[in-house]
GROMACS .gro file of C-alpha atoms in nm:
model
  396
    1MET     CA    1   0.000   0.000   0.000
    2GLU     CA    2   0.137   0.343  -0.096
    3ALA     CA    3   0.190   0.596   0.182
    4SER     CA    4   0.135   0.968   0.160
    5PRO     CA    5   0.429   1.201   0.234
    6SER     CA    6   0.255   1.297   0.559
    7ASP     CA    7   0.239   0.929   0.661
    8LEU     CA    8   0.611   0.888   0.604
    9ILE     CA    9   0.693   1.213   0.785
   10ARG     CA   10   0.497   1.087   1.087
   11ALA     CA   11   0.658   0.743   1.066
   12TYR     CA   12   1.007   0.892   1.087
   13ALA     CA   13   0.921   1.176   1.325
   14GLY     CA   14   1.075   0.996   1.623
   15SER     CA   15   1.399   0.935   1.433
   16PHE     CA   16   1.503   1.301   1.440
   17VAL     CA   17   1.546   1.576   1.695
   18GLU     CA   18   1.472   1.918   1.551
   19ASP     CA   19   1.756   2.164   1.504
   20ASP     CA   20   1.836   2.314   1.844
   21TYR     CA   21   2.142   2.517   1.744
   22ASP     CA   22   1.999   2.846   1.869
   23VAL     CA   23   1.887   2.698   2.201
   24VAL     CA   24   2.220   2.523   2.264
   25ASN     CA   25   2.421   2.826   2.155
   26GLU     CA   26   2.224   3.061   2.379
   27GLU     CA   27   2.254   2.838   2.685
   28TYR     CA   28   2.613   2.721   2.648
   29PHE     CA   29   2.819   2.916   2.397
   30ALA     CA   30   2.674   3.262   2.328
   31GLU     CA   31   2.915   3.442   2.561
   32LEU     CA   32   3.215   3.249   2.431
   33ARG     CA   33   3.129   3.333   2.072
   34ALA     CA   34   3.059   3.697   2.155
   35THR     CA   35   3.389   3.752   2.338
   36ARG     CA   36   3.591   3.507   2.124
   37ASP     CA   37   3.729   3.372   2.452
   38ILE     CA   38   3.767   3.031   2.292
   39VAL     CA   39   4.032   2.765   2.348
   40SER     CA   40   3.927   2.553   2.051
   41ASP     CA   41   3.653   2.560   1.786
   42PRO     CA   42   3.675   2.232   1.590
   43SER     CA   43   3.324   2.271   1.449
   44GLY     CA   44   3.358   2.631   1.339
   45TRP     CA   45   3.459   2.827   1.033
   46LEU     CA   46   3.640   3.137   1.162
   47ASP     CA   47   3.988   3.002   1.249
   48THR     CA   48   4.059   2.818   0.925
   49TYR     CA   49   4.348   2.787   0.684
   50SER     CA   50   4.373   2.644   0.334
   51ARG     CA   51   4.701   2.569   0.160
   52VAL     CA   52   4.537   2.675  -0.164
   53GLN     CA   53   4.547   3.040  -0.060
   54ASP     CA   54   4.929   3.028  -0.064
   55SER     CA   55   4.922   2.943  -0.435
   56PHE     CA   56   4.627   3.157  -0.537
   57SER     CA   57   4.695   3.482  -0.721
   58VAL     CA   58   4.452   3.731  -0.868
   59ARG     CA   59   4.519   4.005  -1.119
   60TRP     CA   60   4.226   4.241  -1.144
   61PRO     CA   61   4.184   4.375  -1.496
   62GLU     CA   62   4.202   4.749  -1.538
   63GLY     CA   63   3.866   4.917  -1.571
   64LEU     CA   64   3.667   4.642  -1.404
   65ASP     CA   65   3.307   4.762  -1.427
   66LEU     CA   66   3.167   4.811  -1.077
   67GLN     CA   67   2.839   4.965  -1.188
   68THR     CA   68   2.667   4.692  -1.388
   69TYR     CA   69   2.421   4.463  -1.213
   70ARG     CA   70   2.516   4.098  -1.276
   71VAL     CA   71   2.262   3.820  -1.303
   72ASP     CA   72   2.278   3.508  -1.520
   73ASP     CA   73   1.988   3.593  -1.747
   74GLY     CA   74   1.978   3.523  -2.119
   75GLY     CA   75   2.317   3.591  -2.273
   76ALA     CA   76   2.418   3.867  -2.032
   77LEU     CA   77   2.714   3.674  -1.888
   78ARG     CA   78   2.818   3.481  -2.196
   79LYS     CA   79   3.174   3.622  -2.198
   80SER     CA   80   3.234   3.548  -1.829
   81LYS     CA   81   3.062   3.209  -1.847
   82GLU     CA   82   3.268   3.079  -2.138
   83PRO     CA   83   3.581   2.988  -1.934
   84ILE     CA   84   3.353   2.844  -1.663
   85ARG     CA   85   3.175   2.638  -1.931
   86LYS     CA   86   3.508   2.500  -2.047
   87LEU     CA   87   3.607   2.420  -1.689
   88LEU     CA   88   3.280   2.234  -1.632
   89SER     CA   89   3.331   2.046  -1.959
   90ALA     CA   90   3.669   1.923  -1.834
   91TRP     CA   91   3.525   1.847  -1.490
   92GLU     CA   92   3.241   1.643  -1.644
   93GLU     CA   93   3.444   1.498  -1.934
   94ARG     CA   94   3.181   1.607  -2.185
   95ASP     CA   95   3.091   1.924  -2.368
   96VAL     CA   96   2.871   2.124  -2.132
   97HIS     CA   97   2.637   2.359  -2.317
   98TYR     CA   98   2.600   2.724  -2.215
   99ASP     CA   99   2.233   2.664  -2.127
  100GLU     CA  100   2.310   2.361  -1.908
  101PHE     CA  101   2.424   2.566  -1.610
  102THR     CA  102   2.324   2.883  -1.427
  103LEU     CA  103   2.538   3.091  -1.192
  104CYS     CA  104   2.442   3.229  -0.852
  105GLY     CA  105   2.623   3.375  -0.555
  106SER     CA  106   2.646   3.087  -0.307
  107ALA     CA  107   2.556   2.725  -0.244
  108THR     CA  108   2.277   2.843  -0.013
  109ALA     CA  109   2.131   3.054  -0.293
  110GLY     CA  110   2.180   2.757  -0.523
  111SER     CA  111   1.974   2.524  -0.305
  112LEU     CA  112   1.697   2.782  -0.281
  113MET     CA  113   1.696   2.824  -0.658
  114ALA     CA  114   1.688   2.447  -0.713
  115LEU     CA  115   1.393   2.416  -0.476
  116ALA     CA  116   1.214   2.699  -0.658
  117MET     CA  117   1.280   2.529  -0.992
  118ILE     CA  118   1.127   2.198  -0.891
  119ARG     CA  119   0.842   2.363  -0.704
  120GLY     CA  120   0.756   2.547  -1.024
  121LEU     CA  121   0.711   2.206  -1.187
  122GLY     CA  122   0.451   2.109  -0.930
  123ILE     CA  123   0.676   1.912  -0.694
  124ARG     CA  124   0.573   1.960  -0.331
  125THR     CA  125   0.754   1.671  -0.162
  126VAL     CA  126   1.130   1.652  -0.104
  127VAL     CA  127   1.286   1.332   0.033
  128PHE     CA  128   1.616   1.407   0.210
  129GLU     CA  129   1.899   1.168   0.278
  130SER     CA  130   2.040   1.223   0.627
  131PRO     CA  131   2.246   1.395   0.746
  132ALA     CA  132   2.142   1.703   0.550
  133TYR     CA  133   2.200   2.077   0.533
  134TYR     CA  134   1.953   2.232   0.775
  135ALA     CA  135   1.946   2.550   0.568
  136THR     CA  136   1.802   2.350   0.278
  137LEU     CA  137   1.541   2.187   0.501
  138ASP     CA  138   1.439   2.531   0.628
  139GLN     CA  139   1.422   2.669   0.274
  140ALA     CA  140   1.196   2.385   0.161
  141ARG     CA  141   0.963   2.438   0.455
  142LEU     CA  142   0.947   2.811   0.390
  143LEU     CA  143   0.842   2.728   0.033
  144ASP     CA  144   0.562   2.518   0.184
  145MET     CA  145   0.712   2.190   0.068
  146ARG     CA  146   0.680   1.863   0.258
  147CYS     CA  147   1.016   1.737   0.386
  148VAL     CA  148   1.064   1.363   0.439
  149ARG     CA  149   1.393   1.276   0.609
  150ILE     CA  150   1.523   0.920   0.580
  151PRO     CA  151   1.735   0.822   0.884
  152THR     CA  152   2.080   0.666   0.849
  153TYR     CA  153   2.292   0.526   1.129
  154VAL     CA  154   2.648   0.447   1.235
  155ALA     CA  155   2.570   0.076   1.265
  156ASP     CA  156   2.476   0.057   0.895
  157GLY     CA  157   2.764   0.270   0.770
  158PHE     CA  158   2.514   0.551   0.714
  159ARG     CA  159   2.359   0.359   0.425
  160PHE     CA  160   2.071   0.547   0.266
  161ASP     CA  161   1.778   0.322   0.182
  162PHE     CA  162   1.491   0.455  -0.022
  163ALA     CA  163   1.236   0.292  -0.248
  164ARG     CA  164   1.010   0.500  -0.473
  165THR     CA  165   0.726   0.259  -0.398
  166TRP     CA  166   0.718   0.384  -0.038
  167LEU     CA  167   0.534   0.693  -0.151
  168ALA     CA  168   0.223   0.770  -0.353
  169SER     CA  169   0.271   0.863  -0.716
  170ASP     CA  170   0.267   1.241  -0.664
  171PRO     CA  171   0.588   1.396  -0.803
  172LEU     CA  172   0.880   1.424  -0.565
  173ALA     CA  173   1.243   1.528  -0.551
  174LEU     CA  174   1.507   1.305  -0.395
  175TRP     CA  175   1.777   1.528  -0.239
  176ILE     CA  176   2.124   1.390  -0.163
  177THR     CA  177   2.466   1.541  -0.098
  178HIS     CA  178   2.804   1.457  -0.251
  179PRO     CA  179   3.032   1.433  -0.069
  180ARG     CA  180   2.784   1.347   0.203
  181VAL     CA  181   2.746   1.643   0.434
  182SER     CA  182   2.903   1.604   0.781
  183LEU     CA  183   3.049   1.268   0.679
  184GLY     CA  184   3.284   1.339   0.387
  185LEU     CA  185   3.188   1.012   0.216
  186ASP     CA  186   3.156   0.980  -0.161
  187GLN     CA  187   2.826   0.878  -0.310
  188ASP     CA  188   2.841   0.542  -0.486
  189PRO     CA  189   2.779   0.609  -0.858
  190ALA     CA  190   2.609   0.270  -0.898
  191ARG     CA  191   2.374   0.348  -0.609
  192CYS     CA  192   2.296   0.691  -0.759
  193ARG     CA  193   2.221   0.529  -1.092
  194GLU     CA  194   1.990   0.287  -0.912
  195LEU     CA  195   1.811   0.569  -0.732
  196LEU     CA  196   1.773   0.767  -1.052
  197GLY     CA  197   1.638   0.464  -1.236
  198SER     CA  198   1.376   0.410  -0.965
  199LEU     CA  199   1.223   0.756  -1.002
  200ALA     CA  200   0.901   0.824  -1.189
  201PRO     CA  201   0.918   1.037  -1.506
  202HIS     CA  202   0.797   1.348  -1.321
  203ASP     CA  203   1.046   1.314  -1.029
  204PHE     CA  204   1.386   1.478  -0.986
  205LEU     CA  205   1.716   1.384  -0.826
  206VAL     CA  206   1.897   1.685  -0.674
  207VAL     CA  207   2.263   1.643  -0.582
  208ASP     CA  208   2.419   1.911  -0.362
  209GLU     CA  209   2.788   1.899  -0.450
  210ALA     CA  210   2.884   2.217  -0.264
  211THR     CA  211   3.217   2.077  -0.135
  212GLU     CA  212   3.312   1.843  -0.423
  213GLN     CA  213   3.692   1.806  -0.456
  214ARG     CA  214   3.701   1.527  -0.717
  215PHE     CA  215   3.822   1.621  -1.065
  216PRO     CA  216   3.688   1.476  -1.287
  217SER     CA  217   3.357   1.455  -1.105
  218LEU     CA  218   3.284   1.114  -0.953
  219LEU     CA  219   2.918   1.133  -1.065
  220ARG     CA  220   2.988   1.262  -1.416
  221HIS     CA  221   2.851   0.950  -1.589
  222VAL     CA  222   2.541   0.932  -1.370
  223ALA     CA  223   2.415   1.283  -1.332
  224HIS     CA  224   2.394   1.407  -1.694
  225HIS     CA  225   2.021   1.347  -1.714
  226ASP     CA  226   1.708   1.555  -1.770
  227GLN     CA  227   1.580   1.463  -1.422
  228VAL     CA  228   1.895   1.569  -1.236
  229ILE     CA  229   1.990   1.907  -1.087
  230ARG     CA  230   2.334   1.953  -0.931
  231ILE     CA  231   2.462   2.237  -0.712
  232ARG     CA  232   2.837   2.295  -0.707
  233ASN     CA  233   3.043   2.569  -0.543
  234LEU     CA  234   3.366   2.658  -0.721
  235PHE     CA  235   3.572   2.787  -0.427
  236LYS     CA  236   3.424   2.639  -0.108
  237PRO     CA  237   3.586   2.294  -0.159
  238MET     CA  238   3.923   2.473  -0.175
  239GLY     CA  239   3.863   2.632   0.165
  240LEU     CA  240   3.822   2.977   0.009
  241ASN     CA  241   3.505   3.135   0.143
  242GLY     CA  242   3.568   3.492   0.032
  243PRO     CA  243   3.477   3.454  -0.337
  244ARG     CA  244   3.111   3.360  -0.374
  245LEU     CA  245   3.011   3.172  -0.685
  246CYS     CA  246   2.798   2.862  -0.731
  247VAL     CA  247   2.698   2.664  -1.040
  248ILE     CA  248   2.358   2.501  -1.081
  249MET     CA  249   2.380   2.229  -1.346
  250HIS     CA  250   2.055   2.127  -1.515
  251SER     CA  251   1.910   2.020  -1.848
  252ARG     CA  252   1.876   2.275  -2.127
  253THR     CA  253   1.499   2.255  -2.091
  254MET     CA  254   1.532   2.385  -1.734
  255ARG     CA  255   1.727   2.698  -1.828
  256ASN     CA  256   1.422   2.927  -1.830
  257ALA     CA  257   1.317   2.799  -1.487
  258ALA     CA  258   1.670   2.858  -1.358
  259GLU     CA  259   1.674   3.213  -1.495
  260PHE     CA  260   1.342   3.287  -1.327
  261ALA     CA  261   1.469   3.143  -0.999
  262ALA     CA  262   1.787   3.351  -1.024
  263ALA     CA  263   1.589   3.670  -1.075
  264THR     CA  264   1.343   3.587  -0.799
  265PHE     CA  265   1.546   3.411  -0.530
  266GLY     CA  266   1.880   3.583  -0.494
  267GLY     CA  267   2.078   3.497  -0.802
  268PRO     CA  268   2.273   3.827  -0.838
  269LEU     CA  269   2.651   3.796  -0.853
  270ASP     CA  270   2.921   4.029  -0.727
  271CYS     CA  271   3.159   4.131  -1.002
  272PHE     CA  272   3.473   4.040  -0.805
  273SER     CA  273   3.369   3.679  -0.750
  274LEU     CA  274   3.256   3.645  -1.111
  275GLU     CA  275   3.584   3.784  -1.243
  276LEU     CA  276   3.785   3.562  -1.007
  277ALA     CA  277   3.587   3.258  -1.120
  278ALA     CA  278   3.644   3.340  -1.487
  279GLN     CA  279   4.018   3.386  -1.426
  280SER     CA  280   4.049   3.066  -1.226
  281ALA     CA  281   3.846   2.861  -1.472
  282ALA     CA  282   4.067   2.973  -1.760
  283ASP     CA  283   4.356   2.768  -1.615
  284ILE     CA  284   4.195   2.426  -1.585
  285GLU     CA  285   4.508   2.240  -1.473
  286SER     CA  286   4.573   2.488  -1.193
  287PHE     CA  287   4.211   2.463  -1.083
  288ARG     CA  288   4.238   2.083  -1.079
  289GLY     CA  289   4.559   2.119  -0.879
  290PHE     CA  290   4.395   2.348  -0.622
  291LEU     CA  291   4.123   2.089  -0.557
  292SER     CA  292   4.389   1.821  -0.519
  293ILE     CA  293   4.585   2.036  -0.272
  294ALA     CA  294   4.271   2.097  -0.068
  295ASN     CA  295   4.177   1.729  -0.065
  296ALA     CA  296   4.528   1.628   0.042
  297GLN     CA  297   4.513   1.879   0.328
  298THR     CA  298   4.173   1.768   0.460
  299THR     CA  299   4.232   1.393   0.431
  300GLU     CA  300   4.574   1.429   0.595
  301ALA     CA  301   4.417   1.630   0.878
  302ARG     CA  302   4.158   1.356   0.922
  303ARG     CA  303   4.428   1.084   0.947
  304GLU     CA  304   4.617   1.283   1.208
  305ALA     CA  305   4.296   1.345   1.401
  306GLN     CA  306   4.208   0.975   1.405
  307ARG     CA  307   4.546   0.893   1.559
  308LEU     CA  308   4.473   1.139   1.841
  309LEU     CA  309   4.140   0.971   1.918
  310ARG     CA  310   4.257   0.610   1.894
  311GLY     CA  311   4.132   0.409   2.192
  312SER     CA  312   3.929   0.701   2.327
  313GLY     CA  313   3.570   0.590   2.267
  314ALA     CA  314   3.542   0.831   1.976
  315THR     CA  315   3.606   0.780   1.609
  316LEU     CA  316   3.581   0.996   1.299
  317SER     CA  317   3.372   0.965   0.987
  318GLU     CA  318   3.587   0.836   0.705
  319LEU     CA  319   3.630   1.163   0.520
  320VAL     CA  320   3.764   1.116   0.166
  321ASN     CA  321   3.614   1.418  -0.010
  322GLY     CA  322   3.521   1.768   0.106
  323TYR     CA  323   3.617   1.914   0.441
  324ILE     CA  324   3.325   1.864   0.681
  325GLY     CA  325   3.319   1.541   0.878
  326CYS     CA  326   3.222   1.446   1.230
  327ALA     CA  327   3.355   1.293   1.548
  328ILE     CA  328   3.135   1.006   1.664
  329LEU     CA  329   3.126   0.977   2.042
  330ASP     CA  330   3.028   0.638   2.186
  331LEU     CA  331   2.827   0.711   2.501
  332GLN     CA  332   2.695   0.363   2.580
  333HIS     CA  333   2.932   0.297   2.872
  334ARG     CA  334   2.875   0.630   3.044
  335PRO     CA  335   2.635   0.643   3.340
  336GLY     CA  336   2.306   0.825   3.296
  337THR     CA  337   2.060   0.863   3.012
  338ARG     CA  338   2.142   0.972   2.660
  339GLU     CA  339   2.004   1.319   2.741
  340ASP     CA  340   2.208   1.335   3.064
  341ASN     CA  341   2.525   1.252   2.871
  342ARG     CA  342   2.450   1.510   2.604
  343ARG     CA  343   2.394   1.778   2.869
  344SER     CA  344   2.710   1.670   3.050
  345PHE     CA  345   2.911   1.698   2.729
  346LEU     CA  346   2.778   2.047   2.654
  347GLU     CA  347   2.854   2.163   3.008
  348TYR     CA  348   3.204   2.024   2.975
  349CYS     CA  349   3.254   2.199   2.641
  350ARG     CA  350   3.144   2.528   2.795
  351SER     CA  351   3.380   2.480   3.089
  352VAL     CA  352   3.682   2.419   2.862
  353ARG     CA  353   3.573   2.703   2.629
  354MET     CA  354   3.508   2.487   2.322
  355PRO     CA  355   3.184   2.557   2.133
  356VAL     CA  356   3.063   2.261   1.927
  357ILE     CA  357   2.792   2.178   1.674
  358LEU     CA  358   2.609   1.853   1.751
  359GLY     CA  359   2.427   1.593   1.544
  360SER     CA  360   2.078   1.738   1.582
  361GLN     CA  361   2.211   2.056   1.422
  362MET     CA  362   2.332   1.861   1.116
  363SER     CA  363   2.013   1.655   1.071
  364PHE     CA  364   2.164   1.330   1.193
  365ALA     CA  365   1.902   1.078   1.298
  366PHE     CA  366   1.873   1.032   1.673
  367ASP     CA  367   2.099   0.749   1.789
  368PRO     CA  368   2.069   0.631   2.152
  369ARG     CA  369   2.432   0.520   2.156
  370TYR     CA  370   2.620   0.794   1.970
  371GLU     CA  371   2.658   1.172   1.961
  372HIS     CA  372   2.801   1.344   1.654
  373VAL     CA  373   3.023   1.651   1.665
  374ARG     CA  374   3.091   1.854   1.351
  375VAL     CA  375   3.458   1.873   1.249
  376ASN     CA  376   3.589   2.125   0.997
  377TYR     CA  377   3.917   1.990   0.859
  378PHE     CA  378   4.025   2.332   0.736
  379THR     CA  379   4.043   2.433   1.103
  380ARG     CA  380   4.401   2.529   1.187
  381ARG     CA  381   4.602   2.228   1.300
  382GLU     CA  382   4.664   2.334   1.662
  383ASN     CA  383   4.304   2.443   1.706
  384LEU     CA  384   4.178   2.108   1.578
  385LYS     CA  385   4.431   1.909   1.781
  386THR     CA  386   4.334   2.089   2.102
  387GLY     CA  387   3.964   2.027   2.039
  388LEU     CA  388   4.008   1.656   1.975
  389LEU     CA  389   4.224   1.612   2.285
  390LEU     CA  390   3.953   1.785   2.488
  391ILE     CA  391   3.695   1.543   2.347
  392ARG     CA  392   3.927   1.255   2.437
  393ASP     CA  393   3.957   1.387   2.793
  394PHE     CA  394   3.579   1.401   2.828
  395LEU     CA  395   3.548   1.035   2.730
  396SER     CA  396   3.835   0.912   2.948
   0.00000   0.00000   0.00000
């Protein structure tokens, strides 16, 4: 028997705890963040370093026009988009057409635009793999879309199980991340092909690739499809958060919908980021090299971090791509309830002046045995080392 989206939402309601970032921050970390009186911030994004910035150089052209409003509409950006088109063609190992991608200012704007595009096609249900970006969940809800979250767990290697037959035949979008957010795991191309093949003709698969460091793209042979939308940030996977430029890849038939979404939902671009993207894209081998440098830095940091936690009762997600992973704290041998242990950990973190982001704030499914702590592997080495040793001390 087919279930409605509401039935599935109710069925999985107990699997998730709603985002409590604001509540936790206010009670435990607001003063620390306000005064910056912090010993370590392994989850954060302020004290970061990327090796790519040491190799990155920018030469601003004389007479750069600061007056013109930039939005990817029609052929307005054809000159700037051409080197980006060639970069994407190399990244995808096929000739990407000008009308197969649309530019916007950030991955967050990109997810909002993608939601607007599919909503315009009559899709009201979005099925999310977990963990997920909470910003995207909030955007979907604000657009009055039904959000179904499918839980995944440590014990199953965070395997994502979904069958189209679970839901009634109303159109839906299946939303996944690559690399998987807060885990750093690659999507399996064969599994993605299986998921795509299971969808009805009116469904969509959306792949948020905001932190993709693979070149060529791991999903290049799967995701070139009329029912696929992909969101990819050019600079975020390098650890460069100053320039703001995101690519939404879609079929040529979706170009008009993407243009409308760009004009309506925050698609304007700043000229500096657009110029930097065009310059960077023009040197494809250097761009490929920057992604490789970033991946080497983050995977090396993860290996060093795992050595620090060995034998501690905590492990790390097996990050191979991107820069956001998590520490997985095994709480089963600690006295008290799961909630008591969570509260105890937060009080400890406040006492040692280490703000953290927990699993509920990354849309992890509730797990009675484990707590998840966000780890940013672009965090400066000493900062990250201190934070992990503090986590080890808590578990000892």
